[in-house]
Structures are given as C-alpha cells and as structure tokens.
PDB file of C-alpha atoms in Angstrom:
ATOM      1  CA  ASN A  71      32.933-106.220  73.564  1.00  0.00           C
ATOM      2  CA  LEU A  72      36.034-108.273  72.818  1.00  0.00           C
ATOM      3  CA  PHE A  73      34.557-109.457  69.527  1.00  0.00           C
ATOM      4  CA  GLY A  74      33.596-105.897  68.622  1.00  0.00           C
ATOM      5  CA  SER A  75      37.084-104.671  69.451  1.00  0.00           C
ATOM      6  CA  VAL A  76      38.714-107.371  67.319  1.00  0.00           C
ATOM      7  CA  LYS A  77      36.298-106.664  64.470  1.00  0.00           C
ATOM      8  CA  ASN A  78      37.018-102.939  64.681  1.00  0.00           C
ATOM      9  CA  GLU A  79      40.782-103.564  64.696  1.00  0.00           C
ATOM     10  CA  ILE A  80      40.525-105.785  61.623  1.00  0.00           C
ATOM     11  CA  GLY A  81      38.417-103.170  59.855  1.00  0.00           C
ATOM     12  CA  GLN A  82      40.951-100.445  60.627  1.00  0.00           C
ATOM     13  CA  PHE A  83      43.836-102.634  59.491  1.00  0.00           C
ATOM     14  CA  ILE A  84      42.150-103.453  56.167  1.00  0.00           C
ATOM     15  CA  THR A  85      41.245 -99.792  55.601  1.00  0.00           C
ATOM     16  CA  GLY A  86      44.812 -98.776  56.409  1.00  0.00           C
ATOM     17  CA  LEU A  87      46.202-101.420  54.058  1.00  0.00           C
ATOM     18  CA  ILE A  88      43.971-100.175  51.231  1.00  0.00           C
ATOM     19  CA  LEU A  89      45.056 -96.569  51.825  1.00  0.00           C
ATOM     20  CA  THR A  90      48.740 -97.538  51.937  1.00  0.00           C
ATOM     21  CA  LEU A  91      48.487 -99.477  48.669  1.00  0.00           C
ATOM     22  CA  MET A  92      46.517 -96.606  47.134  1.00  0.00           C
ATOM     23  CA  ALA A  93      49.282 -94.186  48.108  1.00  0.00           C
ATOM     24  CA  PHE A  94      51.870 -96.523  46.573  1.00  0.00           C
ATOM     25  CA  TYR A  95      49.827 -96.744  43.349  1.00  0.00           C
ATOM     26  CA  MET A  96      49.520 -92.954  43.184  1.00  0.00           C
ATOM     27  CA  LEU A  97      53.253 -92.561  43.811  1.00  0.00           C
ATOM     28  CA  ILE A  98      54.055 -94.812  40.839  1.00  0.00           C
ATOM     29  CA  ALA A  99      51.490 -92.961  38.693  1.00  0.00           C
ATOM     30  CA  PHE A 100      52.987 -89.560  39.576  1.00  0.00           C
ATOM     31  CA  ILE A 101      56.588 -90.623  38.978  1.00  0.00           C
ATOM     32  CA  SER A 102      55.673 -92.307  35.703  1.00  0.00           C
ATOM     33  CA  PHE A 103      53.795 -89.189  34.622  1.00  0.00           C
ATOM     34  CA  PHE A 104      57.035 -87.193  34.604  1.00  0.00           C
ATOM     35  CA  THR A 105      58.571 -89.495  32.015  1.00  0.00           C
ATOM     36  CA  THR A 106      55.541 -90.602  30.000  1.00  0.00           C
ATOM     37  CA  GLY A 107      53.227 -87.603  30.349  1.00  0.00           C
ATOM     38  CA  ALA A 108      54.373 -86.011  27.101  1.00  0.00           C
ATOM     39  CA  ALA A 109      53.577 -89.165  25.128  1.00  0.00           C
ATOM     40  CA  ASP A 110      50.196 -89.558  26.860  1.00  0.00           C
ATOM     41  CA  GLN A 111      49.173 -85.888  26.634  1.00  0.00           C
ATOM     42  CA  SER A 112      47.315 -86.094  23.317  1.00  0.00           C
ATOM     43  CA  ILE A 113      45.373 -89.113  24.539  1.00  0.00           C
ATOM     44  CA  LEU A 114      44.604 -87.582  27.931  1.00  0.00           C
ATOM     45  CA  GLU A 115      43.248 -84.410  26.337  1.00  0.00           C
ATOM     46  CA  ASN A 116      40.591 -86.520  24.643  1.00  0.00           C
ATOM     47  CA  THR A 117      38.747 -88.024  27.596  1.00  0.00           C
ATOM     48  CA  ALA A 118      36.315 -90.070  25.503  1.00  0.00           C
ATOM     49  CA  SER A 119      35.820 -93.463  27.131  1.00  0.00           C
ATOM     50  CA  ALA A 120      36.675 -95.181  23.848  1.00  0.00           C
ATOM     51  CA  ASN A 121      40.223 -93.839  24.073  1.00  0.00           C
ATOM     52  CA  MET A 122      40.614 -95.225  27.594  1.00  0.00           C
ATOM     53  CA  GLY A 123      39.789 -98.813  26.675  1.00  0.00           C
ATOM     54  CA  VAL A 124      42.041-101.666  25.621  1.00  0.00           C
ATOM     55  CA  GLY A 125      44.713-100.532  23.184  1.00  0.00           C
ATOM     56  CA  ASN A 126      44.632 -96.915  24.362  1.00  0.00           C
ATOM     57  CA  ASN A 127      48.443 -96.628  23.966  1.00  0.00           C
ATOM     58  CA  ILE A 128      48.830 -95.037  27.400  1.00  0.00           C
ATOM     59  CA  GLN A 129      52.507 -95.214  28.410  1.00  0.00           C
ATOM     60  CA  ASN A 130      52.042 -94.534  32.133  1.00  0.00           C
ATOM     61  CA  SER A 131      53.029 -97.570  34.234  1.00  0.00           C
ATOM     62  CA  THR A 132      49.710 -97.442  36.097  1.00  0.00           C
ATOM     63  CA  GLY A 133      47.585 -97.430  32.957  1.00  0.00           C
ATOM     64  CA  ALA A 134      44.812 -95.080  31.898  1.00  0.00           C
ATOM     65  CA  LEU A 135      43.438 -94.569  35.406  1.00  0.00           C
ATOM     66  CA  GLY A 136      46.830 -93.633  36.855  1.00  0.00           C
ATOM     67  CA  ALA A 137      47.624 -91.345  33.916  1.00  0.00           C
ATOM     68  CA  GLN A 138      44.304 -89.518  34.274  1.00  0.00           C
ATOM     69  CA  LEU A 139      44.706 -89.221  38.048  1.00  0.00           C
ATOM     70  CA  ALA A 140      48.242 -87.858  37.756  1.00  0.00           C
ATOM     71  CA  ASN A 141      47.280 -85.424  35.006  1.00  0.00           C
ATOM     72  CA  PHE A 142      44.298 -84.171  37.016  1.00  0.00           C
ATOM     73  CA  LEU A 143      46.090 -83.675  40.339  1.00  0.00           C
ATOM     74  CA  ILE A 144      49.392 -82.392  38.940  1.00  0.00           C
ATOM     75  CA  ASN A 145      48.310 -80.273  35.975  1.00  0.00           C
ATOM     76  CA  LYS A 146      44.687 -79.405  36.701  1.00  0.00           C
ATOM     77  CA  CYS A 147      45.063 -78.955  40.457  1.00  0.00           C
ATOM     78  CA  PHE A 148      48.127 -78.483  42.661  1.00  0.00           C
ATOM     79  CA  GLY A 149      51.147 -79.289  40.508  1.00  0.00           C
ATOM     80  CA  ILE A 150      54.187 -81.123  41.850  1.00  0.00           C
ATOM     81  CA  SER A 151      53.075 -80.455  45.424  1.00  0.00           C
ATOM     82  CA  SER A 152      50.338 -83.068  44.857  1.00  0.00           C
ATOM     83  CA  PHE A 153      52.911 -85.510  46.247  1.00  0.00           C
ATOM     84  CA  PHE A 154      51.851 -84.247  49.684  1.00  0.00           C
ATOM     85  CA  ILE A 155      48.447 -85.852  49.054  1.00  0.00           C
ATOM     86  CA  VAL A 156      50.211 -89.166  48.506  1.00  0.00           C
ATOM     87  CA  ILE A 157      52.274 -88.683  51.667  1.00  0.00           C
ATOM     88  CA  PHE A 158      49.222 -87.988  53.830  1.00  0.00           C
ATOM     89  CA  ILE A 159      47.240 -90.942  52.455  1.00  0.00           C
ATOM     90  CA  GLY A 160      50.235 -93.194  53.094  1.00  0.00           C
ATOM     91  CA  VAL A 161      50.711 -91.908  56.650  1.00  0.00           C
ATOM     92  CA  ALA A 162      46.978 -92.273  57.377  1.00  0.00           C
ATOM     93  CA  GLY A 163      47.099 -95.851  56.114  1.00  0.00           C
ATOM     94  CA  LEU A 164      50.105 -96.740  58.273  1.00  0.00           C
ATOM     95  CA  LYS A 165      48.448 -95.219  61.337  1.00  0.00           C
ATOM     96  CA  LEU A 166      45.247 -97.216  60.803  1.00  0.00           C
ATOM     97  CA  MET A 167      47.371-100.345  60.467  1.00  0.00           C
ATOM     98  CA  ARG A 168      49.029 -99.331  63.761  1.00  0.00           C
ATOM     99  CA  ALA A 169      52.420 -99.649  62.126  1.00  0.00           C
ATOM    100  CA  TYR A 170      53.372 -96.188  63.384  1.00  0.00           C
ATOM    101  CA  LYS A 171      52.053 -93.870  66.078  1.00  0.00           C
ATOM    102  CA  VAL A 172      51.636 -90.436  64.539  1.00  0.00           C
ATOM    103  CA  LYS A 173      49.515 -87.395  65.242  1.00  0.00           C
ATOM    104  CA  LEU A 174      47.322 -87.533  62.145  1.00  0.00           C
ATOM    105  CA  SER A 175      45.776 -84.096  62.688  1.00  0.00           C
ATOM    106  CA  LYS A 176      49.230 -82.463  62.578  1.00  0.00           C
ATOM    107  CA  TRP A 177      50.148 -84.424  59.466  1.00  0.00           C
ATOM    108  CA  PHE A 178      46.895 -83.322  57.824  1.00  0.00           C
ATOM    109  CA  VAL A 179      47.463 -79.646  58.625  1.00  0.00           C
ATOM    110  CA  SER A 180      51.127 -79.800  57.576  1.00  0.00           C
ATOM    111  CA  CYS A 181      50.487 -81.627  54.292  1.00  0.00           C
ATOM    112  CA  SER A 182      47.554 -79.343  53.450  1.00  0.00           C
ATOM    113  CA  LEU A 183      49.570 -76.175  54.080  1.00  0.00           C
ATOM    114  CA  LEU A 184      52.568 -77.469  52.135  1.00  0.00           C
ATOM    115  CA  LEU A 185      50.288 -78.585  49.305  1.00  0.00           C
ATOM    116  CA  VAL A 186      48.831 -75.102  48.890  1.00  0.00           C
ATOM    117  CA  TRP A 187      52.051 -73.175  49.642  1.00  0.00           C
ATOM    118  CA  PHE A 188      54.237 -75.020  47.145  1.00  0.00           C
ATOM    119  CA  SER A 189      51.482 -74.924  44.534  1.00  0.00           C
ATOM    120  CA  ILE A 190      51.273 -71.132  44.757  1.00  0.00           C
ATOM    121  CA  ALA A 191      55.055 -70.699  45.077  1.00  0.00           C
ATOM    122  CA  LEU A 192      55.784 -72.835  42.010  1.00  0.00           C
ATOM    123  CA  GLY A 193      52.961 -71.191  40.085  1.00  0.00           C
ATOM    124  CA  PHE A 194      54.391 -67.786  40.950  1.00  0.00           C
ATOM    125  CA  MET A 195      58.065 -68.571  40.303  1.00  0.00           C
ATOM    126  CA  CYS A 196      57.565 -70.633  37.148  1.00  0.00           C
ATOM    127  CA  GLY A 197      54.734 -68.628  35.604  1.00  0.00           C
ATOM    128  CA  THR A 198      54.472 -69.520  31.924  1.00  0.00           C
ATOM    129  CA  ALA A 199      58.040 -70.864  31.715  1.00  0.00           C
ATOM    130  CA  PHE A 200      56.700 -74.395  31.285  1.00  0.00           C
ATOM    131  CA  ALA A 201      53.978 -73.473  28.787  1.00  0.00           C
ATOM    132  CA  GLU A 202      55.388 -75.928  26.240  1.00  0.00           C
ATOM    133  CA  SER A 203      55.907 -78.688  28.810  1.00  0.00           C
ATOM    134  CA  HIS A 204      53.467 -81.492  29.652  1.00  0.00           C
ATOM    135  CA  ILE A 205      53.853 -80.587  33.330  1.00  0.00           C
ATOM    136  CA  ILE A 206      52.581 -77.445  35.053  1.00  0.00           C
ATOM    137  CA  PRO A 207      54.828 -77.203  38.166  1.00  0.00           C
ATOM    138  CA  GLY A 208      52.282 -75.361  40.318  1.00  0.00           C
ATOM    139  CA  GLY A 209      49.204 -76.751  38.604  1.00  0.00           C
ATOM    140  CA  MET A 210      46.350 -74.565  37.434  1.00  0.00           C
ATOM    141  CA  HIS A 211      45.542 -73.797  41.081  1.00  0.00           C
ATOM    142  CA  GLY A 212      49.009 -72.381  41.730  1.00  0.00           C
ATOM    143  CA  TYR A 213      49.136 -70.476  38.460  1.00  0.00           C
ATOM    144  CA  ASN A 214      45.687 -68.863  38.841  1.00  0.00           C
ATOM    145  CA  VAL A 215      46.102 -67.979  42.530  1.00  0.00           C
ATOM    146  CA  SER A 216      49.589 -66.508  41.973  1.00  0.00           C
ATOM    147  CA  GLU A 217      48.300 -64.455  39.056  1.00  0.00           C
ATOM    148  CA  TRP A 218      45.480 -63.081  41.217  1.00  0.00           C
ATOM    149  CA  LEU A 219      47.832 -62.326  44.128  1.00  0.00           C
ATOM    150  CA  THR A 220      50.259 -60.536  41.805  1.00  0.00           C
ATOM    151  CA  SER A 221      47.433 -58.380  40.468  1.00  0.00           C
ATOM    152  CA  GLN A 222      46.425 -57.439  44.026  1.00  0.00           C
ATOM    153  CA  ILE A 223      49.712 -56.954  45.927  1.00  0.00           C
ATOM    154  CA  GLY A 224      52.360 -56.996  43.184  1.00  0.00           C
ATOM    155  CA  THR A 225      55.430 -59.167  42.802  1.00  0.00           C
ATOM    156  CA  PRO A 226      57.208 -57.878  45.966  1.00  0.00           C
ATOM    157  CA  GLY A 227      54.029 -58.453  47.949  1.00  0.00           C
ATOM    158  CA  VAL A 228      53.787 -62.073  46.814  1.00  0.00           C
ATOM    159  CA  TRP A 229      57.429 -62.711  47.744  1.00  0.00           C
ATOM    160  CA  ILE A 230      56.817 -61.236  51.209  1.00  0.00           C
ATOM    161  CA  LEU A 231      53.607 -63.240  51.639  1.00  0.00           C
ATOM    162  CA  LEU A 232      55.368 -66.475  50.719  1.00  0.00           C
ATOM    163  CA  LEU A 233      58.246 -65.699  53.084  1.00  0.00           C
ATOM    164  CA  VAL A 234      55.970 -64.800  56.010  1.00  0.00           C
ATOM    165  CA  THR A 235      53.773 -67.880  55.591  1.00  0.00           C
ATOM    166  CA  ALA A 236      56.860 -70.097  55.302  1.00  0.00           C
ATOM    167  CA  ILE A 237      58.246 -68.684  58.561  1.00  0.00           C
ATOM    168  CA  LEU A 238      54.890 -69.102  60.333  1.00  0.00           C
ATOM    169  CA  PHE A 239      54.709 -72.710  59.200  1.00  0.00           C
ATOM    170  CA  ALA A 240      58.270 -73.347  60.373  1.00  0.00           C
ATOM    171  CA  ILE A 241      57.337 -71.896  63.775  1.00  0.00           C
ATOM    172  CA  TYR A 242      54.283 -74.169  63.835  1.00  0.00           C
ATOM    173  CA  LEU A 243      56.561 -77.173  63.303  1.00  0.00           C
ATOM    174  CA  SER A 244      59.212 -76.091  65.809  1.00  0.00           C
ATOM    175  CA  ARG A 245      59.685 -73.167  68.186  1.00  0.00           C
ATOM    176  CA  GLU A 246      63.409 -73.442  67.507  1.00  0.00           C
ATOM    177  CA  THR A 247      62.643 -71.441  64.375  1.00  0.00           C
ATOM    178  CA  ILE A 248      62.244 -68.327  66.539  1.00  0.00           C
ATOM    179  CA  THR A 249      65.654 -68.923  68.089  1.00  0.00           C
ATOM    180  CA  LEU A 250      67.187 -69.421  64.651  1.00  0.00           C
ATOM    181  CA  ILE A 251      65.695 -66.180  63.320  1.00  0.00           C
ATOM    182  CA  ARG A 252      66.923 -64.252  66.358  1.00  0.00           C
ATOM    183  CA  LYS A 253      70.386 -65.679  65.783  1.00  0.00           C
ATOM    184  CA  MET A 254      70.292 -64.649  62.117  1.00  0.00           C
ATOM    185  CA  LEU A 255      69.335 -61.105  63.142  1.00  0.00           C
ATOM    186  CA  HIS A 256      72.056 -60.973  65.810  1.00  0.00           C
ATOM    187  CA  PRO A 257      74.878 -63.318  64.671  1.00  0.00           C
ATOM    188  CA  ASN A 258      77.467 -62.147  67.235  1.00  0.00           C
ATOM    189  CA  ILE A 259      75.490 -63.624  70.151  1.00  0.00           C
ATOM    190  CA  PRO A 260      76.007 -67.391  70.829  1.00  0.00           C
ATOM    191  CA  PHE A 261      73.136 -69.535  69.608  1.00  0.00           C
ATOM    192  CA  ASP A 262      72.252 -71.024  72.996  1.00  0.00           C
ATOM    193  CA  LYS A 263      71.860 -67.560  74.534  1.00  0.00           C
ATOM    194  CA  PHE A 264      68.667 -67.046  72.548  1.00  0.00           C
ATOM    195  CA  LYS A 265      66.950 -70.106  73.989  1.00  0.00           C
ATOM    196  CA  ALA A 266      64.327 -69.836  76.713  1.00  0.00           C
ATOM    197  CA  HIS A 267      65.492 -69.432  80.318  1.00  0.00           C
ATOM    198  CA  LYS A 268      68.993 -68.390  79.211  1.00  0.00           C
ATOM    199  CA  HIS A 269      70.546 -65.260  80.726  1.00  0.00           C
ATOM    200  CA  PHE A 270      72.787 -62.826  78.914  1.00  0.00           C
ATOM    201  CA  SER A 271      76.130 -61.851  80.326  1.00  0.00           C
ATOM    202  CA  PRO A 272      76.662 -58.162  81.296  1.00  0.00           C
ATOM    203  CA  THR A 273      78.577 -57.621  78.059  1.00  0.00           C
ATOM    204  CA  GLU A 274      75.767 -59.129  75.970  1.00  0.00           C
ATOM    205  CA  GLU A 275      73.149 -57.136  77.884  1.00  0.00           C
ATOM    206  CA  LYS A 276      75.128 -53.974  77.100  1.00  0.00           C
ATOM    207  CA  VAL A 277      75.098 -54.878  73.390  1.00  0.00           C
ATOM    208  CA  PHE A 278      71.315 -55.071  73.429  1.00  0.00           C
ATOM    209  CA  SER A 279      70.894 -51.920  75.520  1.00  0.00           C
ATOM    210  CA  ASP A 280      73.211 -49.988  73.183  1.00  0.00           C
ATOM    211  CA  GLU A 281      71.200 -51.107  70.192  1.00  0.00           C
ATOM    212  CA  GLU A 282      67.928 -50.125  71.859  1.00  0.00           C
ATOM    213  CA  GLU A 283      69.281 -46.634  72.390  1.00  0.00           C
TER     214      GLU A 283
END
C-alpha cells in the first residue's frame, strides 16, 4: 500500500508538472500571437504540412505548433477568453503537484462560464469591428452565438442576458454580491445593514414601509 501510494503521488506530480508546463507554453503562444499573428496569418491559412516544416517563417515564439494552437483557440473558437483555458490547465497542474489546495470543480465551472460569457460578450460588442485584424476578440464562437442571439431577442435582449448572467455568476462566487446590489438599489441605507442577521432601526424600517406603500 505504501509503495502504491508513493507511486500514485509521483504519477500525479509528473502529470501536474506536464500540465503546468503546457499551460506556460500556451500562455507564451497566446501572448506571442498578439504581436506576430498578422505576420503568420498568411502561413497559418495554408495548413499544408509542407508549410509547417523547417523554414516555415513562423514568427510566433512557440513555433508552428504554438501559432496554430493560438490561432485555433483564439480565432476559430473562443477569442481572447481562451486565456481561461490556460488558467484552468495551470491550476489543475498545480493542484496535482500539491503546490496549492484548490477546489478544482469550482475552478472548472468558473473558467468554463467565463470562457463562454466573455466570448459571447466580446463577439457581441465588437461585431465586425476587427474584420481587418488578425485577431477576432470573441472568436468565431462568440461572433456566431451573438449573431444568433441578436436575431432572436434583439440587441436590448442580449445586453440584458449578459447582465443577468454576469450577476448570477457573481452571486455564485460570493453572496456579498446580493448585499452590494441591495445597497446600489437603496444607497441611503448603511452597507452593513443589508447583511444577514442585521436589524434595521425604527427610522430605517419606516423608510422601507413607506416605500412599500
């Protein structure tokens, strides 16, 4: 049992190390893509293996593989929010290495929601503004989904949907969000009065009762 435990710990550490280094490689590829993507675009559009060999003239710091990966995830998929993929892989790697104690399921849900939300939000807000750029801020996923949503519920509906989902996610992260929203809706009441188990003074209770009437 002891040998099996040690073997399992070593396996987890190695897996975590690989994931952490992978996340670091992807981070460099993504950052480099912002500065070299324009120069690499014509090469990346032609995916023939011959163009990806030695002397391919790829400017990305991580080479042809990194340039293709960045172009696929950023432009073809989720846009700039693809950085959340890198964050989750890095966090998962650090957890497996037991460098940090984190709740991986919450990180997965949070990164996934932020990945999709920012992709759609950037696709909606930017639209075709970056048509001439080598970077699609929301990726094709964000652009296509935002276009479909706009056709179904209109521009005001998309803004409301984004706002509601952002608030729900903030509540998921912290219940203090509810207190903050209540304070924004009723700024003349002290912040701490909105927290759980707090009692309003007679004057404050009268304010609420007057408003209810």
